[in-house]
Short mmCIF file of C-alpha atoms in Angstrom, two decimals:
data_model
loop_
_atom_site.label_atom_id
_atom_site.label_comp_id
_atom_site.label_asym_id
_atom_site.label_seq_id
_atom_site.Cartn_x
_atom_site.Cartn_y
_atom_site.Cartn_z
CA UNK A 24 -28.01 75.71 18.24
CA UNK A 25 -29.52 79.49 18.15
CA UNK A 26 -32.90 80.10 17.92
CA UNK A 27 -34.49 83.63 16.94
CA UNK A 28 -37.89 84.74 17.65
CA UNK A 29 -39.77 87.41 15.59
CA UNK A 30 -42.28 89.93 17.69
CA UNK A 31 -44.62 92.83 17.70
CA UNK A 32 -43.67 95.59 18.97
CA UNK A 33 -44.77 98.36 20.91
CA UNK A 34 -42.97 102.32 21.66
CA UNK A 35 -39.62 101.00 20.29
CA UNK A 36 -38.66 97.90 22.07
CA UNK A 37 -36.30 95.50 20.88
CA UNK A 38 -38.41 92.96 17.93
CA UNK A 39 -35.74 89.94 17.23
CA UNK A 40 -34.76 87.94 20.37
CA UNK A 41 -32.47 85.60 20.08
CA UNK A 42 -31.85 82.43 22.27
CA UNK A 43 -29.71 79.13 22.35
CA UNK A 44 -31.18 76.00 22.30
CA UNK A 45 -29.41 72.96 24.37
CA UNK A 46 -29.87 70.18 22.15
CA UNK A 47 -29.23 67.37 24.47
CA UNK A 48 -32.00 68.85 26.83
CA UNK A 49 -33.74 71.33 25.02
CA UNK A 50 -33.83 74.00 27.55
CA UNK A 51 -33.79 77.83 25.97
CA UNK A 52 -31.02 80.33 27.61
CA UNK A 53 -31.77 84.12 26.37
CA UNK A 54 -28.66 85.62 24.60
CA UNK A 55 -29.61 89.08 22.57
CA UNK A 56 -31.91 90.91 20.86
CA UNK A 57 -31.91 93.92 18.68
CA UNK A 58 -34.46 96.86 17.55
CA UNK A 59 -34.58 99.71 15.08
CA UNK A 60 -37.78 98.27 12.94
CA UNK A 61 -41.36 98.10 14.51
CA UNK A 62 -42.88 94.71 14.28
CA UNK A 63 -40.46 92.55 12.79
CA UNK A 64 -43.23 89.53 12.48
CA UNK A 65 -41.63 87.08 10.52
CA UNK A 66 -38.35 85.84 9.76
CA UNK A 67 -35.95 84.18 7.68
CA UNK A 68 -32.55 82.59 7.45
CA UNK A 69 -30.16 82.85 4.57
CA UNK A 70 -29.31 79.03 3.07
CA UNK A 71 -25.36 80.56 3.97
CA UNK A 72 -26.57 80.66 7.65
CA UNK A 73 -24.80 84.67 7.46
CA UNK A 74 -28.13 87.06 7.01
CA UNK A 75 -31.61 86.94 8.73
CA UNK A 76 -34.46 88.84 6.72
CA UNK A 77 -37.64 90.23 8.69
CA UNK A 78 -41.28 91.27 7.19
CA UNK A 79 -41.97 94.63 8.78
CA UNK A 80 -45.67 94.14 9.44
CA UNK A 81 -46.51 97.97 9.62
CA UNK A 82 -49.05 100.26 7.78
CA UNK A 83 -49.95 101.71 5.67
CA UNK A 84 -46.81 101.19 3.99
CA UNK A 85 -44.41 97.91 4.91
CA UNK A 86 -40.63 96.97 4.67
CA UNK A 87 -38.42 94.20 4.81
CA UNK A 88 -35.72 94.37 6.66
CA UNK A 89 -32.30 92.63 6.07
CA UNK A 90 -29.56 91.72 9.62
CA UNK A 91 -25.74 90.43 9.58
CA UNK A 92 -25.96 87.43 11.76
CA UNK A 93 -22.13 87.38 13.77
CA UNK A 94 -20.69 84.03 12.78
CA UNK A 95 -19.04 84.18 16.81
CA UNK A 96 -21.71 85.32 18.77
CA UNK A 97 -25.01 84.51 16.42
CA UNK A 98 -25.90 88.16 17.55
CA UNK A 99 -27.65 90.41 14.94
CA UNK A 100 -26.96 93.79 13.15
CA UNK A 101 -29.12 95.43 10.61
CA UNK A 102 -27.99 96.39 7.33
CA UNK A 103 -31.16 97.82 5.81
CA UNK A 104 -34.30 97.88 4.86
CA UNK A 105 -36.38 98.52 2.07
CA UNK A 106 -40.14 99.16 0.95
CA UNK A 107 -42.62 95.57 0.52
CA UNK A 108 -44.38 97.55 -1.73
CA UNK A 109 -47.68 97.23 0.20
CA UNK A 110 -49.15 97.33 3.27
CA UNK A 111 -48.86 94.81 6.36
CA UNK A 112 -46.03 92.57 4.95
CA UNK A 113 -46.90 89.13 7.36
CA UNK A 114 -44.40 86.89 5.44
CA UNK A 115 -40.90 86.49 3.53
CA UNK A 116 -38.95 83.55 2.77
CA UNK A 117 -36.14 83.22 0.32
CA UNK A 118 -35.30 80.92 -2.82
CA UNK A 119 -33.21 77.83 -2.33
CA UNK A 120 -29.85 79.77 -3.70
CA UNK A 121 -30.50 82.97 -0.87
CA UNK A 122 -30.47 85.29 -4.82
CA UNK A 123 -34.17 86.44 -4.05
CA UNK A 124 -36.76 87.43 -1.22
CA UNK A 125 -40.56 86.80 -1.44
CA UNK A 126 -42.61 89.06 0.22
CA UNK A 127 -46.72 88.87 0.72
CA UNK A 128 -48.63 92.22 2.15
CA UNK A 129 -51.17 90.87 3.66
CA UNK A 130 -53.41 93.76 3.62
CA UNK A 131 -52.38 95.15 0.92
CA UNK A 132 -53.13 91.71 -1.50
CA UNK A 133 -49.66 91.50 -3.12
CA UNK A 134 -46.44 89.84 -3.39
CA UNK A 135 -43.50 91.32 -4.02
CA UNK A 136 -40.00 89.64 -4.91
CA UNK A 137 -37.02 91.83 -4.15
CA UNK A 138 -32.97 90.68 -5.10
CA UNK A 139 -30.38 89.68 -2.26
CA UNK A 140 -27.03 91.39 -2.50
CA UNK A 141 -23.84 89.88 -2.27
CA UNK A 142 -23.60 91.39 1.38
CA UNK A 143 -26.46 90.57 2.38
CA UNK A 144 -28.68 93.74 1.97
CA UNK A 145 -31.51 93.56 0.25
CA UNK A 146 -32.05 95.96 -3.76
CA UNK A 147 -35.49 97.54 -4.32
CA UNK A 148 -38.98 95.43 -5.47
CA UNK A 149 -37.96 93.77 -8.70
CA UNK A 150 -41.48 92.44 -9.11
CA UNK A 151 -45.02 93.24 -8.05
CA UNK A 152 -48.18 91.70 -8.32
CA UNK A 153 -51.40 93.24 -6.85
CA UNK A 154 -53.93 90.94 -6.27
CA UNK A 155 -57.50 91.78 -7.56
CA UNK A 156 -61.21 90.14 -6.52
CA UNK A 157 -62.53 88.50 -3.44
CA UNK A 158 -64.06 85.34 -2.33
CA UNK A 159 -66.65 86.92 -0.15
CA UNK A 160 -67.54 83.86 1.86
CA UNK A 161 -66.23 85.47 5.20
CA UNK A 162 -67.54 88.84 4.93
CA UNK A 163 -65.18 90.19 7.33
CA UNK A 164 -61.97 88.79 6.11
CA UNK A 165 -62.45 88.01 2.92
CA UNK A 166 -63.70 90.97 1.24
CA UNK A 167 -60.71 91.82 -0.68
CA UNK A 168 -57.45 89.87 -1.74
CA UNK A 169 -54.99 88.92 1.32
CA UNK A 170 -51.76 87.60 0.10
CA UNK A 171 -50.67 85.47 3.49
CA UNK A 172 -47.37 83.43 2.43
CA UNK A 173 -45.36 82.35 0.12
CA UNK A 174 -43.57 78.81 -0.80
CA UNK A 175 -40.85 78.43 -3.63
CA UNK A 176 -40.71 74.62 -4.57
CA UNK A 177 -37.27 72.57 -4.21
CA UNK A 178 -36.34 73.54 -7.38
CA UNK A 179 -36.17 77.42 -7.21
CA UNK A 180 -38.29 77.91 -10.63
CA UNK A 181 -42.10 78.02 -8.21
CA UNK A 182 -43.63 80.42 -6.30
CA UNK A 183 -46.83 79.42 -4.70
CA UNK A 184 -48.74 82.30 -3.12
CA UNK A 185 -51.61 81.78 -0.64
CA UNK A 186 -53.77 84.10 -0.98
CA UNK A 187 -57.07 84.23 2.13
CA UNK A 188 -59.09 86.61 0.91
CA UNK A 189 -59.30 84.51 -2.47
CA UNK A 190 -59.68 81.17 -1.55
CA UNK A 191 -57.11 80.50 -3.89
CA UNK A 192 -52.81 79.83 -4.61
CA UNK A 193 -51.31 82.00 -7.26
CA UNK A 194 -48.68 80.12 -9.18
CA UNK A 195 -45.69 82.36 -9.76
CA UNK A 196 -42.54 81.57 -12.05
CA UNK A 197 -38.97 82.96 -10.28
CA UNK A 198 -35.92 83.80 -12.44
CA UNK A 199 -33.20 83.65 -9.94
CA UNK A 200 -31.14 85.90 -12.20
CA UNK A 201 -33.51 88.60 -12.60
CA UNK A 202 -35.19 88.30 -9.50
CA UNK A 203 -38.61 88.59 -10.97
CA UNK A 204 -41.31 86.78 -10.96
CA UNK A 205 -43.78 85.75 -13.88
CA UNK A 206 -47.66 84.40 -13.49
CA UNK A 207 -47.42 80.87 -14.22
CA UNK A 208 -49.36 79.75 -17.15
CA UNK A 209 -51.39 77.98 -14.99
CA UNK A 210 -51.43 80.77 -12.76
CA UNK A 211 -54.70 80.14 -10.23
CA UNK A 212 -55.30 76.93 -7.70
CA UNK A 213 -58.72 77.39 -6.52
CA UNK A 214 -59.41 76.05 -2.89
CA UNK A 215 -62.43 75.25 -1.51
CA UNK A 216 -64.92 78.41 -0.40
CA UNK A 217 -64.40 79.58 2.68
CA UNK A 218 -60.99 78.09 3.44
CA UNK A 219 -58.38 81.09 3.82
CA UNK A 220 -55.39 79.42 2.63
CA UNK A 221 -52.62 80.72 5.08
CA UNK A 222 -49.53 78.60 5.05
CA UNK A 223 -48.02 76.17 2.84
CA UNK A 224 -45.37 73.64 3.30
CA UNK A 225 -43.62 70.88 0.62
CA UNK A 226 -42.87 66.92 1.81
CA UNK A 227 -39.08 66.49 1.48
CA UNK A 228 -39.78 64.71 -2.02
CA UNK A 229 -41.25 67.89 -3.47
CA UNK A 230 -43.83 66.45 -5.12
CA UNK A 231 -46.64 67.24 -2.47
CA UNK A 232 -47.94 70.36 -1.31
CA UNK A 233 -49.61 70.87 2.10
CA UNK A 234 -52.20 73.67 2.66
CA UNK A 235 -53.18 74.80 5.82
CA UNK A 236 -56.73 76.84 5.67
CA UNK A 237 -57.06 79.46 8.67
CA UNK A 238 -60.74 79.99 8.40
CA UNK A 239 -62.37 76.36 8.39
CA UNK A 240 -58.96 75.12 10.29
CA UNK A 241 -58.72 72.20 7.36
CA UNK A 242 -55.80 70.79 5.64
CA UNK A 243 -55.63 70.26 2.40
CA UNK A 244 -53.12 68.17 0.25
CA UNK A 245 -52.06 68.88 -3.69
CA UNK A 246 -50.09 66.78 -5.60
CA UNK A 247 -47.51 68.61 -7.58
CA UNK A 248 -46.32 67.96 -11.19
CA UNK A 249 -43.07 70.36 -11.16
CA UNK A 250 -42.79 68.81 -15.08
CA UNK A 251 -46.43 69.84 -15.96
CA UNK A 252 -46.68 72.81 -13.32
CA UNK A 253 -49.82 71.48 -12.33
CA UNK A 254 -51.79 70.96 -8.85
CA UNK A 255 -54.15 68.47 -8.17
CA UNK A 256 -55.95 67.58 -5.02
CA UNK A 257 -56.14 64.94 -3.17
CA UNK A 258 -57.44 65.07 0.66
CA UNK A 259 -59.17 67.73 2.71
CA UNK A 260 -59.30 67.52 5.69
CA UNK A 261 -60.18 69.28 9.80
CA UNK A 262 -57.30 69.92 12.00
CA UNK A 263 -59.91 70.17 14.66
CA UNK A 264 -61.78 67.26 17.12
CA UNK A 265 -65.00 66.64 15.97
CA UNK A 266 -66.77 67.57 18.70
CA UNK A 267 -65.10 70.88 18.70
CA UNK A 268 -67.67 74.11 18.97
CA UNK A 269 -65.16 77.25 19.27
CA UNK A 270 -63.32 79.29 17.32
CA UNK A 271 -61.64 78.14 14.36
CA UNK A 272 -58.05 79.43 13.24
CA UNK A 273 -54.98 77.54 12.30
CA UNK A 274 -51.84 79.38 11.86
CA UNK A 275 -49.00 77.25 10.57
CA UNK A 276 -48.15 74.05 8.84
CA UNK A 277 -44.11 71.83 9.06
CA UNK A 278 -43.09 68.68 7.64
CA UNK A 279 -40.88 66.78 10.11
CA UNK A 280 -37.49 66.86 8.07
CA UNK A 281 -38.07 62.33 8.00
CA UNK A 282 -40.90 63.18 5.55
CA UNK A 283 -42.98 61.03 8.33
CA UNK A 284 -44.81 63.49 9.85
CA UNK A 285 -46.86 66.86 9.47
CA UNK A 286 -48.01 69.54 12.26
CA UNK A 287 -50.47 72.01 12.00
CA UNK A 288 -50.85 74.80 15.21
CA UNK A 289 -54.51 75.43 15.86
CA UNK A 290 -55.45 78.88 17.72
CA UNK A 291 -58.44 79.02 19.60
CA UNK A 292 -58.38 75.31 20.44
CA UNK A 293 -54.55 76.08 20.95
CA UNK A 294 -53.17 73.11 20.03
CA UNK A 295 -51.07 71.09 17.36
CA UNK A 296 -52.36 68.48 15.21
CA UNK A 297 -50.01 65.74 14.70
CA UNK A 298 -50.53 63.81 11.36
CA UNK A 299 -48.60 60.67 10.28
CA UNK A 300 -47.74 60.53 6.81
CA UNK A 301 -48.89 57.28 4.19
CA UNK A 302 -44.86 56.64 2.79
CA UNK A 303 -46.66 55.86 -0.53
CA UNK A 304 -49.75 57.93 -0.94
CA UNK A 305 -48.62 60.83 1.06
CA UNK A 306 -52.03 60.95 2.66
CA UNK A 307 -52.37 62.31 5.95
CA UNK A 308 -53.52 60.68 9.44
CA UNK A 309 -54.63 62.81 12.48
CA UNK A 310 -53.10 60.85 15.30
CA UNK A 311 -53.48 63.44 18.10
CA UNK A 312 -54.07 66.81 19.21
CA UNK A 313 -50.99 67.90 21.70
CA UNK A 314 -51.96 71.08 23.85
CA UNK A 315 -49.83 74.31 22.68
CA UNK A 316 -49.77 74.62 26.67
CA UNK A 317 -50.22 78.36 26.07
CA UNK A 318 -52.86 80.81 24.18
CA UNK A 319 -52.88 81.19 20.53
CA UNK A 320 -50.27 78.99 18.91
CA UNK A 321 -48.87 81.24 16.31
CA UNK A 322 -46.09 79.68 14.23
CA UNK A 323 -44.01 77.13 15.03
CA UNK A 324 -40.87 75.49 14.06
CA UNK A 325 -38.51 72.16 13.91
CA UNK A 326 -35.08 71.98 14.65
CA UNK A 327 -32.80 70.74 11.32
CA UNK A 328 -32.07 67.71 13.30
CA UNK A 329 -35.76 66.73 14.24
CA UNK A 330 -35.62 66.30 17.79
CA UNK A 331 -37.15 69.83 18.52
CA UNK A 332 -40.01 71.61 17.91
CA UNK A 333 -40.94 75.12 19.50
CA UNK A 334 -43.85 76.80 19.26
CA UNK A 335 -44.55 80.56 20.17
CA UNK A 336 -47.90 81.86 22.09
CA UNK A 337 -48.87 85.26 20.49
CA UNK A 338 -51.13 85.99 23.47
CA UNK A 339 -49.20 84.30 26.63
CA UNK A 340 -46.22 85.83 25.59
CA UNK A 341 -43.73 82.80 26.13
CA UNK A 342 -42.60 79.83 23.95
CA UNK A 343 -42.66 76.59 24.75
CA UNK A 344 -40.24 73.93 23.96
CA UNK A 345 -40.96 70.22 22.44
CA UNK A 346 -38.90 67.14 21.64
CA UNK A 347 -40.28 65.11 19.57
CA UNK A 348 -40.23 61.11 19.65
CA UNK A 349 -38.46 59.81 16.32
CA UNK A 350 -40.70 57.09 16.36
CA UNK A 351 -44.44 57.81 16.26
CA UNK A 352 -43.69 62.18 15.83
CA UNK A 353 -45.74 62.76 19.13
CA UNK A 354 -44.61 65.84 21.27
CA UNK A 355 -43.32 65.88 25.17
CA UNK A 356 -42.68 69.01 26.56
CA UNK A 357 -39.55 69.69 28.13
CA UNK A 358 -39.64 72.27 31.08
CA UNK A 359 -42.09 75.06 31.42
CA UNK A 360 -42.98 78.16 28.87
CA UNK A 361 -40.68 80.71 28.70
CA UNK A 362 -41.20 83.86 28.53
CA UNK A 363 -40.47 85.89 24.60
CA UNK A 364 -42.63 89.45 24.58
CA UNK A 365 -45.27 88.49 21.92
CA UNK A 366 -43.70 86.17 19.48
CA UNK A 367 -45.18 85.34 16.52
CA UNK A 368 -42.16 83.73 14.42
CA UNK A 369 -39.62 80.77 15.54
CA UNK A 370 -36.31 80.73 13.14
CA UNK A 371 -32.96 78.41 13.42
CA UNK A 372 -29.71 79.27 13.01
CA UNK A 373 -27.03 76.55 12.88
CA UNK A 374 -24.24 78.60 13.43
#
């Protein structure tokens, strides 16, 4: 099992590491890792397993970048790369098919979708959206749109866009053909004030939505009518003790692939919350709080199998490995942090 990890960069260095995962024991062995684009931050697979896409988190002007993954070696080459349209691309993900990447400039306040090529290379922005307004409740980071993810839904046919400085998830429509996107015609979910939607993640029966909020570290889940194209809510809640009195800033939000469980990184406290999952209502739990066992928890991810979850420490620069019990979705760490110059993405690769 491969396992790539997205950096920033500084004068040059190499941005995309990439390591194999044992999956009996879950120990880490370094393999490669490639340069030629400054602050590759977050990544993405291709559903073929052959491409990996980056968001080029530079400014004032970003890129996405597109790498040939060898099908021997898992080693990477890149192919190209092409303008986000805005500035300080933090995220890109892809539609179910691999036909179309979603880009969000975070500073910039727009989203961007831009069409995959039949070898792998990505075409110039198809579609653009600038974000306009504010929310205003966090003066100092939310005084003008911030477009911070995006999610396509199971189907292919939704984008939802999380957008901080808003308080709010724009509703997109995706033709896979054209590679454009289209305002749905219920275009705006409004979130709470203050919350900073960041990252968004669907339960394996694509009918619920999970929001994690950076700037009040809550959670928040939506019920989703694909038919309708409709959210509604239906629990908010803290990712944070109670008797918590620091800093508050989550960073990223997984649904173990069993549909069971749900993880949420916390920075500051720098640690994961660890929610069971109701099997009828969907409702959420908090069960624990498992230390990220290094400083600010960035993004995370789970293995396709289930059995592993690693997390990567923006600040510590290192990673640190987790198998996870099948049973009640807690987290035992297996071996000690190792060391990634600051990663701030985790990717699979099957091979």
């Amino acid at each position: 099992m491969h396992v790539y990890f997205g950096t920033y960069t500084q004068d040059g260095d190499d941005g995309v590491f990439h390591y194999t995962l044992n999956p009996s024991t879950g120990e880490l062995a370094a393999q490669s890792s490639v340069g030629g684009v400054a602050n590759p931050s977050f990544l993405a697979v291709h559903p073929t397993q052959r491409f990996l896409y980056a968001a080029i988190e530079t400014w004032p002007s970003g890129k996405v970048a597109s790498f040939k993954i060898d099908p021997d070696t898992a080693a990477l080459t890149l192919l190209n790369q092409q303008s986000s349209g805005g500035s300080g691309p933090c995220h890109i993900t892809l539609n179910p098919t691999g036909t179309t990447a979603i880009v969000t400039n975070y500073s910039g306040g727009s989203v961007a979708s831009l069409p995959v090529l039949d070898d792998g290379t990505l075409g110039p922005i198809a579609s653009f959206f600038q974000h306009e307004g504010s929310s205003g409740v966090d003066a100092s980071r939310q005084e003008a749109p911030h477009a911070h993810s995006a999610l396509v839904d199971p189907s292919g046919q939704f984008v939802f866009v999380a957008d901080l400085g808003l308080d709010q998830i724009k509703i997109y429509q995706l033709n896979a053909q054209t590679h454009q996107l289209t305002p749905h015609h219920v275009s705006t979910y409004p979130l709470h004030p203050g919350a900073g939607p960041r990252h968004l993640a669907f339960h394996p029966c694509a009918s619920m939505v999970y929001v994690l909020n950076e700037l009040d570290a809550s959670l928040t889940t939506l019920a989703w009518n694909a038919k309708a194209g409709k959210l509604t809510h239906l629990q908010t809640q803290s990712t944070l003790p109670d008797d918590f009195q620091g800093r508050k800033s989550t960073a990223e939000v997984a649904v173990h692939p069993n549909g069971q469980f749900l993880y949420g990184s916390n920075r500051g406290h720098d640690s994961l919350a660890i929610y069971t999952i109701n099997p009828t209502t969907h409702a959420l739990n908090l069960t624990q709080h498992q230390p990220a066992l290094g400083q600010e928890p960035r993004h995370f991810a789970i293995d396709p199998t289930g059995q592993w979850l690693i997390i990567a420490h923006q600040k510590s620069g290192s990673v640190q490995v987790f198998s996870i019990n099948q049973a009640t979705g807690t987290l035992t760490p297996t071996g000690d942090p190792v060391s990634v110059p600051t990663p701030v993405c985790v990717a699979f690769f099957a091979g």
